[in-house]
């Protein structure tokens, strides 16, 4: 049975977990806007300074794999709201470079400002972490889940969670922090050249 987390809660991952799935899902509220929502999941592989080591450490719809395939994005869902994971990332902890201390998982709204959209118009957002039995396992067994609630109004970017090293182990931090400025703001904060 999966553990349900609350904002700010941290939990150690199964010490035997080599392969993980990060599933992100959401629904968009009905509104009178003219454009569809396109939410995008991303991962930032961060060094000790809280920045990417190089631009390729930013995994998103335009760069689906980290250099060594330690993190792989399975592709961009342009509509979401499918009643399950809308976007998925695979993590192979054995391949994460030793100088990567954290992996920040984020969700942003594509062209949010141009479309007049924000996370106040998004509901039922969650992140889940599942343990995969092997490379062919695309579902995994859910270990934990963090439901984000509806604490956001004008934000266009969210840091959903972080996976971070604690000695030789990995831990999960339910962050749930919202930001304005979309993906561009997150890229600047994490040191990606944009």
Short mmCIF file of C-alpha atoms in Angstrom, two decimals, residues 21-194:
data_model
loop_
_atom_site.label_atom_id
_atom_site.label_comp_id
_atom_site.label_asym_id
_atom_site.label_seq_id
_atom_site.Cartn_x
_atom_site.Cartn_y
_atom_site.Cartn_z
CA UNK A 21 8.73 5.75 -12.11
CA UNK A 22 7.59 9.28 -11.34
CA UNK A 23 4.00 9.73 -12.54
CA UNK A 24 2.36 13.14 -12.60
CA UNK A 25 -1.32 13.76 -13.18
CA UNK A 26 -3.80 16.63 -13.14
CA UNK A 27 -7.17 17.85 -14.35
CA UNK A 28 -7.97 21.27 -15.72
CA UNK A 29 -11.03 23.11 -14.47
CA UNK A 30 -13.62 24.24 -16.93
CA UNK A 31 -13.10 27.86 -17.78
CA UNK A 32 -13.97 30.26 -20.57
CA UNK A 33 -10.48 30.48 -22.04
CA UNK A 34 -9.86 29.95 -25.72
CA UNK A 35 -6.78 27.70 -25.52
CA UNK A 36 -6.31 24.15 -24.28
CA UNK A 37 -4.02 23.58 -21.33
CA UNK A 38 -0.64 21.97 -21.97
CA UNK A 39 1.14 21.10 -18.73
CA UNK A 40 4.71 19.88 -18.94
CA UNK A 41 6.72 17.78 -16.50
CA UNK A 42 10.48 18.32 -16.25
CA UNK A 43 13.41 17.09 -14.18
CA UNK A 44 16.51 19.06 -13.20
CA UNK A 45 19.56 17.05 -12.11
CA UNK A 46 21.30 19.30 -9.60
CA UNK A 47 24.78 19.42 -8.12
CA UNK A 48 25.81 20.55 -4.63
CA UNK A 49 25.30 24.21 -5.62
CA UNK A 50 21.62 23.61 -6.51
CA UNK A 51 22.29 24.15 -10.22
CA UNK A 52 22.49 21.83 -13.22
CA UNK A 53 26.03 20.75 -14.06
CA UNK A 54 25.30 21.31 -17.76
CA UNK A 55 22.22 22.08 -19.86
CA UNK A 56 21.72 18.38 -20.69
CA UNK A 57 20.85 17.85 -16.99
CA UNK A 58 17.50 19.50 -17.79
CA UNK A 59 15.13 16.72 -18.95
CA UNK A 60 11.89 17.95 -20.58
CA UNK A 61 9.81 17.64 -23.76
CA UNK A 62 12.71 19.06 -25.81
CA UNK A 63 15.39 16.81 -24.25
CA UNK A 64 13.83 13.48 -23.26
CA UNK A 65 16.95 11.87 -21.75
CA UNK A 66 19.80 12.83 -19.48
CA UNK A 67 23.21 12.02 -21.00
CA UNK A 68 23.53 8.59 -19.41
CA UNK A 69 19.77 7.89 -19.39
CA UNK A 70 19.60 8.10 -15.59
CA UNK A 71 16.39 10.10 -16.12
CA UNK A 72 14.12 9.52 -19.13
CA UNK A 73 10.97 11.50 -19.97
CA UNK A 74 8.44 9.30 -21.79
CA UNK A 75 6.99 12.16 -23.84
CA UNK A 76 4.80 15.24 -23.79
CA UNK A 77 1.05 14.89 -23.25
CA UNK A 78 -0.54 17.87 -24.97
CA UNK A 79 -3.92 17.54 -23.28
CA UNK A 80 -3.61 15.82 -19.88
CA UNK A 81 -6.70 14.97 -17.86
CA UNK A 82 -6.62 11.37 -19.02
CA UNK A 83 -7.52 9.89 -15.63
CA UNK A 84 -4.10 8.51 -14.74
CA UNK A 85 -0.55 9.68 -15.13
CA UNK A 86 -0.44 12.47 -17.68
CA UNK A 87 3.35 12.52 -17.93
CA UNK A 88 5.93 10.04 -16.70
CA UNK A 89 9.63 10.03 -15.93
CA UNK A 90 11.78 6.94 -15.40
CA UNK A 91 14.76 7.10 -13.04
CA UNK A 92 17.61 4.61 -12.82
CA UNK A 93 19.31 5.46 -9.52
CA UNK A 94 22.34 3.32 -10.41
CA UNK A 95 23.06 5.63 -13.36
CA UNK A 96 22.64 8.97 -11.57
CA UNK A 97 26.10 10.60 -11.62
CA UNK A 98 27.77 10.75 -8.20
CA UNK A 99 27.94 14.56 -8.30
CA UNK A 100 24.16 14.89 -8.77
CA UNK A 101 22.75 15.44 -5.27
CA UNK A 102 19.14 16.25 -6.08
CA UNK A 103 16.59 15.70 -8.83
CA UNK A 104 13.90 18.38 -8.85
CA UNK A 105 10.60 17.36 -10.49
CA UNK A 106 8.56 20.27 -11.83
CA UNK A 107 5.38 20.99 -13.76
CA UNK A 108 4.82 24.13 -15.82
CA UNK A 109 2.04 25.47 -18.03
CA UNK A 110 3.13 25.93 -21.64
CA UNK A 111 2.63 29.53 -22.82
CA UNK A 112 0.70 30.28 -19.61
CA UNK A 113 0.99 34.05 -19.86
CA UNK A 114 -0.02 34.18 -23.52
CA UNK A 115 -2.98 31.89 -22.84
CA UNK A 116 -4.05 33.57 -19.58
CA UNK A 117 -3.63 30.33 -17.61
CA UNK A 118 -2.34 29.47 -14.14
CA UNK A 119 -2.42 26.66 -11.58
CA UNK A 120 -5.56 28.11 -10.01
CA UNK A 121 -7.30 26.51 -13.01
CA UNK A 122 -5.79 23.08 -12.33
CA UNK A 123 -7.18 20.52 -9.90
CA UNK A 124 -6.45 16.99 -8.67
CA UNK A 125 -2.71 17.39 -9.26
CA UNK A 126 -0.50 14.65 -7.86
CA UNK A 127 2.89 13.01 -8.09
CA UNK A 128 3.47 9.35 -7.38
CA UNK A 129 6.59 7.28 -7.12
CA UNK A 130 6.48 3.64 -8.15
CA UNK A 131 9.14 0.95 -7.91
CA UNK A 132 9.84 -0.71 -11.28
CA UNK A 133 10.81 -4.37 -11.41
CA UNK A 134 12.87 -3.97 -14.59
CA UNK A 135 13.42 -1.94 -17.77
CA UNK A 136 10.23 -3.32 -19.38
CA UNK A 137 8.04 -2.38 -16.38
CA UNK A 138 6.18 0.80 -17.34
CA UNK A 139 3.68 0.75 -14.44
CA UNK A 140 5.63 -0.17 -11.32
CA UNK A 141 4.24 -0.72 -7.83
CA UNK A 142 3.24 2.56 -6.24
CA UNK A 143 5.28 3.34 -3.12
CA UNK A 144 4.15 6.87 -2.31
CA UNK A 145 1.84 9.62 -3.48
CA UNK A 146 1.64 13.35 -2.85
CA UNK A 147 -1.62 15.12 -3.73
CA UNK A 148 -0.86 18.79 -4.22
CA UNK A 149 -4.25 20.18 -3.21
CA UNK A 150 -5.47 23.50 -4.54
CA UNK A 151 -3.12 25.92 -2.83
CA UNK A 152 -2.16 27.75 -6.00
CA UNK A 153 -3.79 30.68 -7.77
CA UNK A 154 -1.54 32.80 -9.98
CA UNK A 155 1.45 30.44 -10.24
CA UNK A 156 2.55 29.10 -13.63
CA UNK A 157 5.30 26.74 -12.42
CA UNK A 158 5.49 24.20 -9.60
CA UNK A 159 8.37 22.38 -7.99
CA UNK A 160 6.38 19.28 -7.13
CA UNK A 161 9.02 17.21 -5.34
CA UNK A 162 12.70 16.51 -5.01
CA UNK A 163 14.61 13.27 -4.80
CA UNK A 164 17.83 13.79 -2.89
CA UNK A 165 20.80 11.82 -1.63
CA UNK A 166 21.20 11.08 2.04
CA UNK A 167 24.49 9.22 2.30
CA UNK A 168 24.14 6.23 -0.02
CA UNK A 169 20.32 6.34 0.11
CA UNK A 170 17.71 8.41 -1.70
CA UNK A 171 14.87 10.34 -0.08
CA UNK A 172 11.69 11.97 -1.40
CA UNK A 173 10.68 15.51 -0.38
CA UNK A 174 7.09 16.65 -1.08
CA UNK A 175 7.90 20.29 -1.96
CA UNK A 176 4.71 21.73 -3.52
CA UNK A 177 6.13 25.23 -4.13
CA UNK A 178 4.59 27.51 -6.76
CA UNK A 179 6.34 30.16 -8.84
CA UNK A 180 5.47 32.76 -11.44
CA UNK A 181 7.39 33.01 -14.70
CA UNK A 182 6.82 29.46 -15.95
CA UNK A 183 9.56 27.20 -17.24
CA UNK A 184 11.85 30.13 -18.04
CA UNK A 185 11.96 31.16 -14.36
CA UNK A 186 12.76 27.61 -13.23
CA UNK A 187 15.50 27.24 -15.86
CA UNK A 188 17.11 30.48 -14.68
CA UNK A 189 16.86 29.45 -11.02
CA UNK A 190 18.46 26.07 -11.74
CA UNK A 191 21.24 27.47 -13.96
CA UNK A 192 20.07 26.31 -17.41
CA UNK A 193 21.22 28.58 -20.25
CA UNK A 194 18.05 29.92 -21.88
#
